[in-house]
PDB file of C-alpha atoms and ligand atoms in Angstrom:
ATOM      1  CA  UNK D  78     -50.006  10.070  -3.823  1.00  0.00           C
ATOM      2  CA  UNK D  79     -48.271  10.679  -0.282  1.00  0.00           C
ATOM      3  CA  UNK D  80     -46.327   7.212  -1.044  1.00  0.00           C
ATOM      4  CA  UNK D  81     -45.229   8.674  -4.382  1.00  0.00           C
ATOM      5  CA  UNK D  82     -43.667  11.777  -2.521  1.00  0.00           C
ATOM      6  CA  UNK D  83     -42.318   9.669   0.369  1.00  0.00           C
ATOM      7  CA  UNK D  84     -40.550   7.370  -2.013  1.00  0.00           C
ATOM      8  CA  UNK D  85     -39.454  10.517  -4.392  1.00  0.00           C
ATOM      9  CA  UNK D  86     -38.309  12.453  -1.289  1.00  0.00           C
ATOM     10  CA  UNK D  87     -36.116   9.328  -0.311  1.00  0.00           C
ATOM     11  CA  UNK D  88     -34.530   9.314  -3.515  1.00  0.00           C
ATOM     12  CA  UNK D  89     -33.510  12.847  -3.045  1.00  0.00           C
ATOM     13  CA  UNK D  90     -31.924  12.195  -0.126  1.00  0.00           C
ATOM     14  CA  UNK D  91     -30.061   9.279  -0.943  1.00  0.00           C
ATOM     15  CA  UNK D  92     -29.263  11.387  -3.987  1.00  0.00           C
ATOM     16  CA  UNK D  93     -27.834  13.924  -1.867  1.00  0.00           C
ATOM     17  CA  UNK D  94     -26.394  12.098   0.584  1.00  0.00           C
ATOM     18  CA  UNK D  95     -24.187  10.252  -1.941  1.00  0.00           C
ATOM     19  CA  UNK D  96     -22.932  13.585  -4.089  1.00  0.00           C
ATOM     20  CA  UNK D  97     -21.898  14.744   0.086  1.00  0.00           C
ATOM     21  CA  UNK D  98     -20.006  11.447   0.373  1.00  0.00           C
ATOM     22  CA  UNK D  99     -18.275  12.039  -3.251  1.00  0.00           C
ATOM     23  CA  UNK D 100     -17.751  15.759  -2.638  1.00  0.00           C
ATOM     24  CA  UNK D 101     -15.913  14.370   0.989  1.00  0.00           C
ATOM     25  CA  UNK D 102     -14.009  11.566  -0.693  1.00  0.00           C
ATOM     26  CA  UNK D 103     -12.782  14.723  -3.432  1.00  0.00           C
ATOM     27  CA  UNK D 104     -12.032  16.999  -0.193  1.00  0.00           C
ATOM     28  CA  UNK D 105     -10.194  13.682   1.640  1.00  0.00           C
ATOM     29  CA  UNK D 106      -8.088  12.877  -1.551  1.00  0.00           C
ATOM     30  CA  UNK D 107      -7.188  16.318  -2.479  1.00  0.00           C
ATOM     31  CA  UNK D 108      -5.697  17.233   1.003  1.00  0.00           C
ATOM     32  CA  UNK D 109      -4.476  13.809   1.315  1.00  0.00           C
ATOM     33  CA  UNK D 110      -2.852  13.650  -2.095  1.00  0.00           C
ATOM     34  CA  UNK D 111      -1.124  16.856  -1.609  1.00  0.00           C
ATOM     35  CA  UNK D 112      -0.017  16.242   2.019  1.00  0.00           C
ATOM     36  CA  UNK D 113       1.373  13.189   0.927  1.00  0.00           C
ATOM     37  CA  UNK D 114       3.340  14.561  -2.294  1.00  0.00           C
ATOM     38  CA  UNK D 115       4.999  17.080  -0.173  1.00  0.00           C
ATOM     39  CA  UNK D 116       7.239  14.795   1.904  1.00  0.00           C
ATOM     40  CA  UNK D 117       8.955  13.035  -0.780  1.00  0.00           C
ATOM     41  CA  UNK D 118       9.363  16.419  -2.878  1.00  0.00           C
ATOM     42  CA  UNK D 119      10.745  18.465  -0.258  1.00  0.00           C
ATOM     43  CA  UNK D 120      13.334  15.265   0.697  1.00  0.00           C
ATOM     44  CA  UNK D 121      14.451  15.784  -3.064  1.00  0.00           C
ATOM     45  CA  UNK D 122      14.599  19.467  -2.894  1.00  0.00           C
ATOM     46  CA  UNK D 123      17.029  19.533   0.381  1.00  0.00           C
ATOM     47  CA  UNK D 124      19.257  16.728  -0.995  1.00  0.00           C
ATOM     48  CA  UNK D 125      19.823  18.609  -4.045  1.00  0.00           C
ATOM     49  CA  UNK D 126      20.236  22.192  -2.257  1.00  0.00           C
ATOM     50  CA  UNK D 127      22.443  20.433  -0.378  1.00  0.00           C
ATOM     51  CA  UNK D 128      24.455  19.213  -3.118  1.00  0.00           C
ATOM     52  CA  UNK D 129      24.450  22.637  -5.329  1.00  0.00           C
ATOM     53  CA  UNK D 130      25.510  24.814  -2.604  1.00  0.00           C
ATOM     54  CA  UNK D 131      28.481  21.987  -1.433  1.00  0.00           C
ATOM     55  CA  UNK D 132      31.830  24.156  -2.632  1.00  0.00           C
ATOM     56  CA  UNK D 133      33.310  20.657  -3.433  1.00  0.00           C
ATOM     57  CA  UNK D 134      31.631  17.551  -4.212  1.00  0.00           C
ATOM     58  CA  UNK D 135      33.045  14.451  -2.269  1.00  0.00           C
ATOM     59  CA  UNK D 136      32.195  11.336  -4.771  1.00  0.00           C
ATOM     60  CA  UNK D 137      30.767   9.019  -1.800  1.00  0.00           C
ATOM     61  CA  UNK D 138      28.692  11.913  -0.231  1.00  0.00           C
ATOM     62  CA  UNK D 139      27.288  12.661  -3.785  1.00  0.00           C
ATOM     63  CA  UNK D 140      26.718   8.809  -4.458  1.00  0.00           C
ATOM     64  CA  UNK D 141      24.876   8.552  -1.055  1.00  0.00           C
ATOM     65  CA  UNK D 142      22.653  11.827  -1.548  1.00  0.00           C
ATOM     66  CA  UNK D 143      21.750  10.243  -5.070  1.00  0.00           C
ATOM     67  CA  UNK D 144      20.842   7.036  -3.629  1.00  0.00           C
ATOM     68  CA  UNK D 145      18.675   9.108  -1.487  1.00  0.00           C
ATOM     69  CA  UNK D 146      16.918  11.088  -4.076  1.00  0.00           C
ATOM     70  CA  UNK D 147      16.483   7.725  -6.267  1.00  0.00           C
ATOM     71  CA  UNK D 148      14.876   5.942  -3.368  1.00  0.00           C
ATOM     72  CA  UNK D 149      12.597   9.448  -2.496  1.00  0.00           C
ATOM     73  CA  UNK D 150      11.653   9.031  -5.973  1.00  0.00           C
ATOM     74  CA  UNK D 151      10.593   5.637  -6.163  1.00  0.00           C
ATOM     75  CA  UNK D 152       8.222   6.560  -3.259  1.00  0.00           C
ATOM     76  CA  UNK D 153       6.987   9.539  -5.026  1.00  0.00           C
ATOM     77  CA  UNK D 154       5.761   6.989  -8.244  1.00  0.00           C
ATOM     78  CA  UNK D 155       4.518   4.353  -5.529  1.00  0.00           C
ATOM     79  CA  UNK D 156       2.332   7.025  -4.148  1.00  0.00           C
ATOM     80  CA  UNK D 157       1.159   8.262  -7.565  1.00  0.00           C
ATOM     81  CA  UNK D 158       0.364   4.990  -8.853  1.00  0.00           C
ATOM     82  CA  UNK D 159      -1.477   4.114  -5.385  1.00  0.00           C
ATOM     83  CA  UNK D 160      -3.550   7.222  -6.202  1.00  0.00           C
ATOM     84  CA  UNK D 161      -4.238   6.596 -10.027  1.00  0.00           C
ATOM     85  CA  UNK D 162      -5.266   3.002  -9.111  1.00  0.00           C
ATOM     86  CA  UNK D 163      -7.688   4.353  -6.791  1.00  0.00           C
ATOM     87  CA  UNK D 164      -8.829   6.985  -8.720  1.00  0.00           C
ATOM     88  CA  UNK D 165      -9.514   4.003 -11.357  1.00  0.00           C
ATOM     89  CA  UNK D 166     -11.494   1.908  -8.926  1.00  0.00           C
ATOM     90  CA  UNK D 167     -13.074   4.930  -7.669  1.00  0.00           C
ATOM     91  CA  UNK D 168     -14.599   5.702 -11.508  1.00  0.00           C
ATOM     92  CA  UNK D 169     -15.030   1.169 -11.890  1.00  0.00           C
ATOM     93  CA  UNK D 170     -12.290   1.684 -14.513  1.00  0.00           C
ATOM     94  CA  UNK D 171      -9.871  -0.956 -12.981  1.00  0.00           C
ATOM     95  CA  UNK D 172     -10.038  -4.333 -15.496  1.00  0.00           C
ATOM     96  CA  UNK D 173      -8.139  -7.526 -14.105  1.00  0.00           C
ATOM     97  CA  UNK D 174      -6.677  -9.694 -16.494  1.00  0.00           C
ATOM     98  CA  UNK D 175      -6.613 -13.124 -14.797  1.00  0.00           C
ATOM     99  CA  UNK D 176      -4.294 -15.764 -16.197  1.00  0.00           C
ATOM    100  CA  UNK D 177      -2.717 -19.009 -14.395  1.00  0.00           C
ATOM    101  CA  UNK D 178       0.636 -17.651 -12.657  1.00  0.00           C
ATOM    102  CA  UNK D 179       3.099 -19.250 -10.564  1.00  0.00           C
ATOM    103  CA  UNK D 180       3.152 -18.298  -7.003  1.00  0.00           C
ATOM    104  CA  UNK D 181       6.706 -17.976  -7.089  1.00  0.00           C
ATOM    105  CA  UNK D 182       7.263 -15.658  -9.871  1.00  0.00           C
ATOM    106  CA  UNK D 183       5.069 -13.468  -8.192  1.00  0.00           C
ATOM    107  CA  UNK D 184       7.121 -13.589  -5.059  1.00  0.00           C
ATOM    108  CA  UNK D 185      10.525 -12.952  -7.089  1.00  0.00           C
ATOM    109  CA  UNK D 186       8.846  -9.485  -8.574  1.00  0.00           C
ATOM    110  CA  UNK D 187       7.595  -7.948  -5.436  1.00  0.00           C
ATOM    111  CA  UNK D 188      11.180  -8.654  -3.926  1.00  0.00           C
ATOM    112  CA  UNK D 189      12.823  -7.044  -6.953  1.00  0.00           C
ATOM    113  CA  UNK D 190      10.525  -4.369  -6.597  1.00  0.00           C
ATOM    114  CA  UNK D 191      11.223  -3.104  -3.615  1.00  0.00           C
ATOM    115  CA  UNK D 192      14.800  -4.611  -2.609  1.00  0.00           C
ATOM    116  CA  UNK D 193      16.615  -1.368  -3.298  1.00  0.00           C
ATOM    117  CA  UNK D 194      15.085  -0.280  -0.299  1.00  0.00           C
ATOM    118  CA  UNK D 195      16.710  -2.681   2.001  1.00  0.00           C
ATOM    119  CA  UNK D 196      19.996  -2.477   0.714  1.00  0.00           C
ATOM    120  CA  UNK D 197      20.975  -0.468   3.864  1.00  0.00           C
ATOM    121  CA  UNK D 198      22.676  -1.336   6.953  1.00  0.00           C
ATOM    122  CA  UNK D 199      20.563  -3.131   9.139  1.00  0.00           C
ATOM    123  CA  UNK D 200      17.768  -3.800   6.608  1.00  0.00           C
ATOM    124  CA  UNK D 201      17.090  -6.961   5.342  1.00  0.00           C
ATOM    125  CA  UNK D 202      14.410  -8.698   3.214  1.00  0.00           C
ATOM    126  CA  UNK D 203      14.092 -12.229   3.427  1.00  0.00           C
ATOM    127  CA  UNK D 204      12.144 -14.435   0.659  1.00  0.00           C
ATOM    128  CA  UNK D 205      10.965 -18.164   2.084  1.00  0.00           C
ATOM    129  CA  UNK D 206       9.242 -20.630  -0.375  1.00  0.00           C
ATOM    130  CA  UNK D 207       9.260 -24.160  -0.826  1.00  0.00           C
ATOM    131  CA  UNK D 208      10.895 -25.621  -4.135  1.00  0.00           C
ATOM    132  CA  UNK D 209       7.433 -26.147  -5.502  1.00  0.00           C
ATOM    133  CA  UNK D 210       4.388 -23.857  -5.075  1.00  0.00           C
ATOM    134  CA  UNK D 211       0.869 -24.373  -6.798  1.00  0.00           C
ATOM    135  CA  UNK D 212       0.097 -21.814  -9.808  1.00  0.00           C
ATOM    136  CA  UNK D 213      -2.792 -19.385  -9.225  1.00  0.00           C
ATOM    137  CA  UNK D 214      -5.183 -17.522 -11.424  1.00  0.00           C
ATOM    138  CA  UNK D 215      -4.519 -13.781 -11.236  1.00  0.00           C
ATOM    139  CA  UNK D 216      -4.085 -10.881 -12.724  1.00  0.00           C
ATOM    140  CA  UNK D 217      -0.406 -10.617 -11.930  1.00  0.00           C
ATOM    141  CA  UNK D 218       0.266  -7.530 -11.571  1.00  0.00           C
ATOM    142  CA  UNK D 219      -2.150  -6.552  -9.553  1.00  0.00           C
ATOM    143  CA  UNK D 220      -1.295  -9.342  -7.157  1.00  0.00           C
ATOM    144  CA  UNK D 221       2.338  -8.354  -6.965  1.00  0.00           C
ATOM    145  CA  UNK D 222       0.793  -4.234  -6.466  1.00  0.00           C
ATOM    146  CA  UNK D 223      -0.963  -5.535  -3.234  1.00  0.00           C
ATOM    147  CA  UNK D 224       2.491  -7.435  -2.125  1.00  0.00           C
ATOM    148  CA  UNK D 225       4.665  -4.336  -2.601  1.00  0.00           C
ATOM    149  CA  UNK D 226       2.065  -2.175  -0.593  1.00  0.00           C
ATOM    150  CA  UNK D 227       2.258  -4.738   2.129  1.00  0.00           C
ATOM    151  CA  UNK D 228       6.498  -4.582   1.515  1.00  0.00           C
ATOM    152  CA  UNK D 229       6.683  -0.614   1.613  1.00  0.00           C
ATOM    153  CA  UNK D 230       4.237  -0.776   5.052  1.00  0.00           C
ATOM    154  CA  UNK D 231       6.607  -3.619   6.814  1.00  0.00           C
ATOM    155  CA  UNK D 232       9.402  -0.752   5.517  1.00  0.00           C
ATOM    156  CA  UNK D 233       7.676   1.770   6.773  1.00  0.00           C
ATOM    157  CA  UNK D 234       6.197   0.809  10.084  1.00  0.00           C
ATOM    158  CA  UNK D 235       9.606  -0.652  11.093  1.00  0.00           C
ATOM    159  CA  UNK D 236      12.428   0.703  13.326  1.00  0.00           C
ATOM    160  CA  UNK D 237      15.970   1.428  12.008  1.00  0.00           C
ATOM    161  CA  UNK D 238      16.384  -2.685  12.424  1.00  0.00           C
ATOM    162  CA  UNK D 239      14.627  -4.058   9.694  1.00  0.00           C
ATOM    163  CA  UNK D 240      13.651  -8.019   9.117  1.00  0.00           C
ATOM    164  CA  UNK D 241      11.008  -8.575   6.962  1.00  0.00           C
ATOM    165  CA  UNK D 242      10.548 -12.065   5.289  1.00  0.00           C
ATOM    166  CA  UNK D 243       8.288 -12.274   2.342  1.00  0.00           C
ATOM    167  CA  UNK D 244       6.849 -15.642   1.877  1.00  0.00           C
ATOM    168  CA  UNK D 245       4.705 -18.152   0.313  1.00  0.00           C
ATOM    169  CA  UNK D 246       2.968 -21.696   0.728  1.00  0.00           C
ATOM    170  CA  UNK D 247       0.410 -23.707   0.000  1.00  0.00           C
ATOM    171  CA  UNK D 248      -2.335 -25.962   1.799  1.00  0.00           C
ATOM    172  CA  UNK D 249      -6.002 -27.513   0.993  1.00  0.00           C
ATOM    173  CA  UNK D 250      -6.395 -25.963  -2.223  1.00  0.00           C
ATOM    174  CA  UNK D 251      -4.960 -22.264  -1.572  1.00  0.00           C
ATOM    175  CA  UNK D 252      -1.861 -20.381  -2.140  1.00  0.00           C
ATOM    176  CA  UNK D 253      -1.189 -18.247   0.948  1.00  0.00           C
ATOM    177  CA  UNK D 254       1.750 -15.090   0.471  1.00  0.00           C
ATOM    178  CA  UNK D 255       2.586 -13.568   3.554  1.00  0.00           C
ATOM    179  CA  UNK D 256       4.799 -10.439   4.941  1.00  0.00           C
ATOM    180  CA  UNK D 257       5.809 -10.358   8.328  1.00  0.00           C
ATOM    181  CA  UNK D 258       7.653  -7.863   9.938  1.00  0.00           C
ATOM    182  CA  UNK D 259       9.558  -7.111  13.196  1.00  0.00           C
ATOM    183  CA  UNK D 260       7.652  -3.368  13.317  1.00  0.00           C
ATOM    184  CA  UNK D 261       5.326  -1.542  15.688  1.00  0.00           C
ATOM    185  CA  UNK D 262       2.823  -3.377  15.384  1.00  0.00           C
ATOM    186  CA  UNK D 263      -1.042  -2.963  15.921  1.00  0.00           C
ATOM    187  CA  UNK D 264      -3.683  -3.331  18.466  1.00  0.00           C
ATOM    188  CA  UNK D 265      -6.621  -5.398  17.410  1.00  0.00           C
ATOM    189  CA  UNK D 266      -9.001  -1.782  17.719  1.00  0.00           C
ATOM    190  CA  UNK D 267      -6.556  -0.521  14.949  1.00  0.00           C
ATOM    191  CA  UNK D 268      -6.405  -4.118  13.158  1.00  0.00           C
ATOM    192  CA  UNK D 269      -9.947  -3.690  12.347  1.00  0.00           C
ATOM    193  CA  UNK D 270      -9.953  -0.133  10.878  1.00  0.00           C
ATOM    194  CA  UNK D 271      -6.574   0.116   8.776  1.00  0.00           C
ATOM    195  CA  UNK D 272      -8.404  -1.390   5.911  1.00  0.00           C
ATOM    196  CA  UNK D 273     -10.525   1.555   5.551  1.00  0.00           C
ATOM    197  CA  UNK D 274      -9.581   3.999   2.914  1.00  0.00           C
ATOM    198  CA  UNK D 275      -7.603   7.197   4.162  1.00  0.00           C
ATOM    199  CA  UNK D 276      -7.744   5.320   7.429  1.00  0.00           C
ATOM    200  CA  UNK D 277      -4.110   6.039   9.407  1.00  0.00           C
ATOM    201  CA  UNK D 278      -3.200   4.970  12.940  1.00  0.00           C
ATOM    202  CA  UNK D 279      -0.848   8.065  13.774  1.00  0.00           C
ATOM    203  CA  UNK D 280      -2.995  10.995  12.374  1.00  0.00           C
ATOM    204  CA  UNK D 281      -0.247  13.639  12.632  1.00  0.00           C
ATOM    205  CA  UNK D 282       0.682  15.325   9.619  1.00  0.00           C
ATOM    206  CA  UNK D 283       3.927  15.514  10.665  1.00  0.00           C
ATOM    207  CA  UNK D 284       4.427  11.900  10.709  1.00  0.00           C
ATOM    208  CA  UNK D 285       7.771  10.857   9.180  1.00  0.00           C
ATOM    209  CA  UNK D 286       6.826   8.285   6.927  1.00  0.00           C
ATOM    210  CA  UNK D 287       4.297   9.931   4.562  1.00  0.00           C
ATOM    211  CA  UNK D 288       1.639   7.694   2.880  1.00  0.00           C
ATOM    212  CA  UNK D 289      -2.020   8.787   2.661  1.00  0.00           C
ATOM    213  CA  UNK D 290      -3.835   5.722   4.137  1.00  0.00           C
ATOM    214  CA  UNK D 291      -4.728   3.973   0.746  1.00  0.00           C
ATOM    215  CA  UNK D 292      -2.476   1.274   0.288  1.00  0.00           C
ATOM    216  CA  UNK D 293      -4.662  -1.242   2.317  1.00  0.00           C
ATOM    217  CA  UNK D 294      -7.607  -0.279   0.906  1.00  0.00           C
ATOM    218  CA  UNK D 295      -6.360  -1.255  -2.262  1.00  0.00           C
ATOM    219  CA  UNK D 296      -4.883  -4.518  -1.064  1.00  0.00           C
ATOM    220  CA  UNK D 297      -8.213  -5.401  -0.137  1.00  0.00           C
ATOM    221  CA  UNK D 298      -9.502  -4.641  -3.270  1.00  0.00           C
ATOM    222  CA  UNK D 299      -7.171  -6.492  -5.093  1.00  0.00           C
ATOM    223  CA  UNK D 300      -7.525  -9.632  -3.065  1.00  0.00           C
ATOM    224  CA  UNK D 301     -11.244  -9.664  -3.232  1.00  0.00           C
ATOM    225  CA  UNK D 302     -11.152  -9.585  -6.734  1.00  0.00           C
ATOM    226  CA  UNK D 303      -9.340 -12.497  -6.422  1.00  0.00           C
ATOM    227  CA  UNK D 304     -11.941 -14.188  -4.467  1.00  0.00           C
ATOM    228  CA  UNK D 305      -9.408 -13.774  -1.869  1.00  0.00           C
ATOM    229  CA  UNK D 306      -8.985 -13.365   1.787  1.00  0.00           C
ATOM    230  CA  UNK D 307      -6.547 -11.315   4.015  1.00  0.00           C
ATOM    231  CA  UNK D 308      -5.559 -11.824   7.176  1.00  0.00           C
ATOM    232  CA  UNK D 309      -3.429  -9.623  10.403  1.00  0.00           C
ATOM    233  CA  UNK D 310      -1.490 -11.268  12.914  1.00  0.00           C
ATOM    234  CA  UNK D 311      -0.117  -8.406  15.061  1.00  0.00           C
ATOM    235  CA  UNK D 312       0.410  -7.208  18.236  1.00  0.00           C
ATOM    236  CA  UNK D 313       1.822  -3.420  19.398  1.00  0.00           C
ATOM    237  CA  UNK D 314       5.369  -3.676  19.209  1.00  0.00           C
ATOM    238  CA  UNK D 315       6.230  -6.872  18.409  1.00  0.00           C
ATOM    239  CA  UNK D 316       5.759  -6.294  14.847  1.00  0.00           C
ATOM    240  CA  UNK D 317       2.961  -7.593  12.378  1.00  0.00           C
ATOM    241  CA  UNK D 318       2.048 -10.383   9.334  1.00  0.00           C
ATOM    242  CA  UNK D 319       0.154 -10.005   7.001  1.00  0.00           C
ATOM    243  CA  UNK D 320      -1.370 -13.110   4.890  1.00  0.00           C
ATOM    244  CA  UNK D 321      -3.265 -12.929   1.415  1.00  0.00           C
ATOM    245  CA  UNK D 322      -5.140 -16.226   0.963  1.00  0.00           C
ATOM    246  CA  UNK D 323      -6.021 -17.303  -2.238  1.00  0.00           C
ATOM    247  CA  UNK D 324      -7.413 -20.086  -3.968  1.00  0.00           C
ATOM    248  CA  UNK D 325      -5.016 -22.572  -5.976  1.00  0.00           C
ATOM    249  CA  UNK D 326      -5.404 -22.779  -9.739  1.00  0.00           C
ATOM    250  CA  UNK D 327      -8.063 -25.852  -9.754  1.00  0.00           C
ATOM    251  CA  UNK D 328      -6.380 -27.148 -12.988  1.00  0.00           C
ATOM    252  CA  UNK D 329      -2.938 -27.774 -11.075  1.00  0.00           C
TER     253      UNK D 329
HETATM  254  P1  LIG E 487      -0.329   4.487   4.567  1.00  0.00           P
HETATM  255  O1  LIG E 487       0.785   3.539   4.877  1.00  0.00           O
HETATM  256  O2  LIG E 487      -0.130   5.228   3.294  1.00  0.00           O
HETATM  257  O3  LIG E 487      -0.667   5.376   5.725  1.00  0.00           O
HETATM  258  P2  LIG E 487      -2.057   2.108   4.350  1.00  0.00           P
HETATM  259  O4  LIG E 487      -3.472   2.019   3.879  1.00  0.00           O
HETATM  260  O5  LIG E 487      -1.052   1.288   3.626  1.00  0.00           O
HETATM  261  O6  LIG E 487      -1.691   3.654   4.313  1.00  0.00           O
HETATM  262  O7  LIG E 487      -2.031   1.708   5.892  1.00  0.00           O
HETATM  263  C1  LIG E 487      -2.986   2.285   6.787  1.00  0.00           C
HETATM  264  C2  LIG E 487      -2.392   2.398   8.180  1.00  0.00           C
HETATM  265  O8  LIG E 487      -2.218   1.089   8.745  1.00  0.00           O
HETATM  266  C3  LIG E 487      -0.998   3.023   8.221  1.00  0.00           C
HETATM  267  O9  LIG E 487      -1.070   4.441   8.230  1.00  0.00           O
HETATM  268  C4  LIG E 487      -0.443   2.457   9.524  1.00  0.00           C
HETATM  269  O10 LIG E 487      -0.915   3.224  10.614  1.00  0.00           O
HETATM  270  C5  LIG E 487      -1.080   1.061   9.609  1.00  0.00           C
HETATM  271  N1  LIG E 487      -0.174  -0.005   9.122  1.00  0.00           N
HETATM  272  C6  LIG E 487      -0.153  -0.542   7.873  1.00  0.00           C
HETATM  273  N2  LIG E 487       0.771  -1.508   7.762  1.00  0.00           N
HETATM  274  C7  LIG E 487       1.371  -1.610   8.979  1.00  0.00           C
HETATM  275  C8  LIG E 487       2.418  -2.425   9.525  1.00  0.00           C
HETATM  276  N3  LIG E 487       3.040  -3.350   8.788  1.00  0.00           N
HETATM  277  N4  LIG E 487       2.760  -2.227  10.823  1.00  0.00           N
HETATM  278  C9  LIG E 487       2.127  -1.308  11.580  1.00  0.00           C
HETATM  279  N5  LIG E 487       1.134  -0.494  11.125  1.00  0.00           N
HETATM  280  C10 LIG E 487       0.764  -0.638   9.857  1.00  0.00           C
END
């Protein structure tokens, strides 16, 4: 009898504990979510004030603010699909589709994907792969998701001097893709943690380059369900690399 109630009164509490940890993770995502909206939005809202109350509109300025509210934008989708992917891994909704895809195709999307971005003085984006790469199974678009969260951080985390190369190679039986930058880099306490979900180095909620701390975790997600690995090479201040490792297509 006493072990019944000892083992019933541990379920309870796991019970409880766990519906605490959801009702934190709601708390977490809600005043992430709508910290994180706010940045972009508000960008959008000044550009175009700025514009409307202009008496005359000079056709460069007015190309260059819409440039600006194009590229706010794009953020503003990044971040909602980062959230709805979560949200679908959250509630085990997220299905991979794994096919045999080459490892350069892959590469080429994630570089379209984001190379608007870089099209700015003193940004560039660099793609390195040899002429011939393995295929590998994956569901490709998840694969080139976890590549353009690993582009917008090396964007992010960067001075006003951007290089970023984006590459890809092969040895014993994997396919390794890789995005270095020339950024702030991290310490190896901060290495360990950034993985974590809602997990941010500079806390401040004034930080200037938004993001709610859950593009890594879903990096890792995506590369584990690739029976993958990923790997940081960084150091503070001399900027970072990042390397997703995953097995070669064994049918090559
Ligand atoms: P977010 O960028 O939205 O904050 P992420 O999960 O993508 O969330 O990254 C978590 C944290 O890891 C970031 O807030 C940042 O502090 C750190 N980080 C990620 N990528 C880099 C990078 N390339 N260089 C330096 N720090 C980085």
């Amino acid at each position: 009898m006493r072990i019944r109630s000892a083992v019933l009164a541990l379920l309870v509490l796991r019970l409880v504990r766990r519906q605490m940890a959801l009702t934190q993770l709601r708390n977490d995502l809600v005043a992430n979510v709508t910290h994180a909206l706010k940045t972009p939005l508000s960008s959008m809202r000044l550009l175009v004030e700025t514009l409307l109350n202009s008496p005359k509109l000079n056709e460069q300025t007015a190309r260059e603010y819409l440039l600006l509210i194009a590229t706010e934008n794009l953020r503003l989708s990044r971040l909602i699909d980062n959230f709805l992917t979560f949200s679908r891994i959250e509630r085990n909704k997220y299905t991979f589709k794994f096919h045999p895809v080459s490892a350069g195709e892959i590469l080429v999307a994630a570089k379209a994907a984001v190379q608007d971005r870089f099209n700015l003085p003193g940004c560039r984006l660099e793609l390195q792969s040899p002429p011939t790469l393995p295929a590998v199974v994956a569901d490709a678009d998840a694969l080139v998701t976890a590549l353009i969260n690993l582009l917008d951080n090396a964007y992010k985390y960067s001075g006003d001097n951007k290089q970023v190369t984006l590459s890809a190679s092969a040895h014993n039986g994997s396919v390794s893709f890789a995005v270095k930058d020339n950024g702030i880099g991290l310490s190896p306490r901060e290495t360990k943690r950034i993985f974590k979900r809602f997990y941010q180095v500079d806390q401040r909620m004034s930080r200037p380059v938004g993001g709610c701390g859950l593009g890594l975790s879903i990096v890792k997600f995506i590369v584990s369900a690739h029976r993958g690995q990923i790997k940081v090479e960084s150091e503070p201040t001399r900027g970072s690399t990042f390397t997703l490792i995953l097995p070669a297509n064994s049918s090559n």
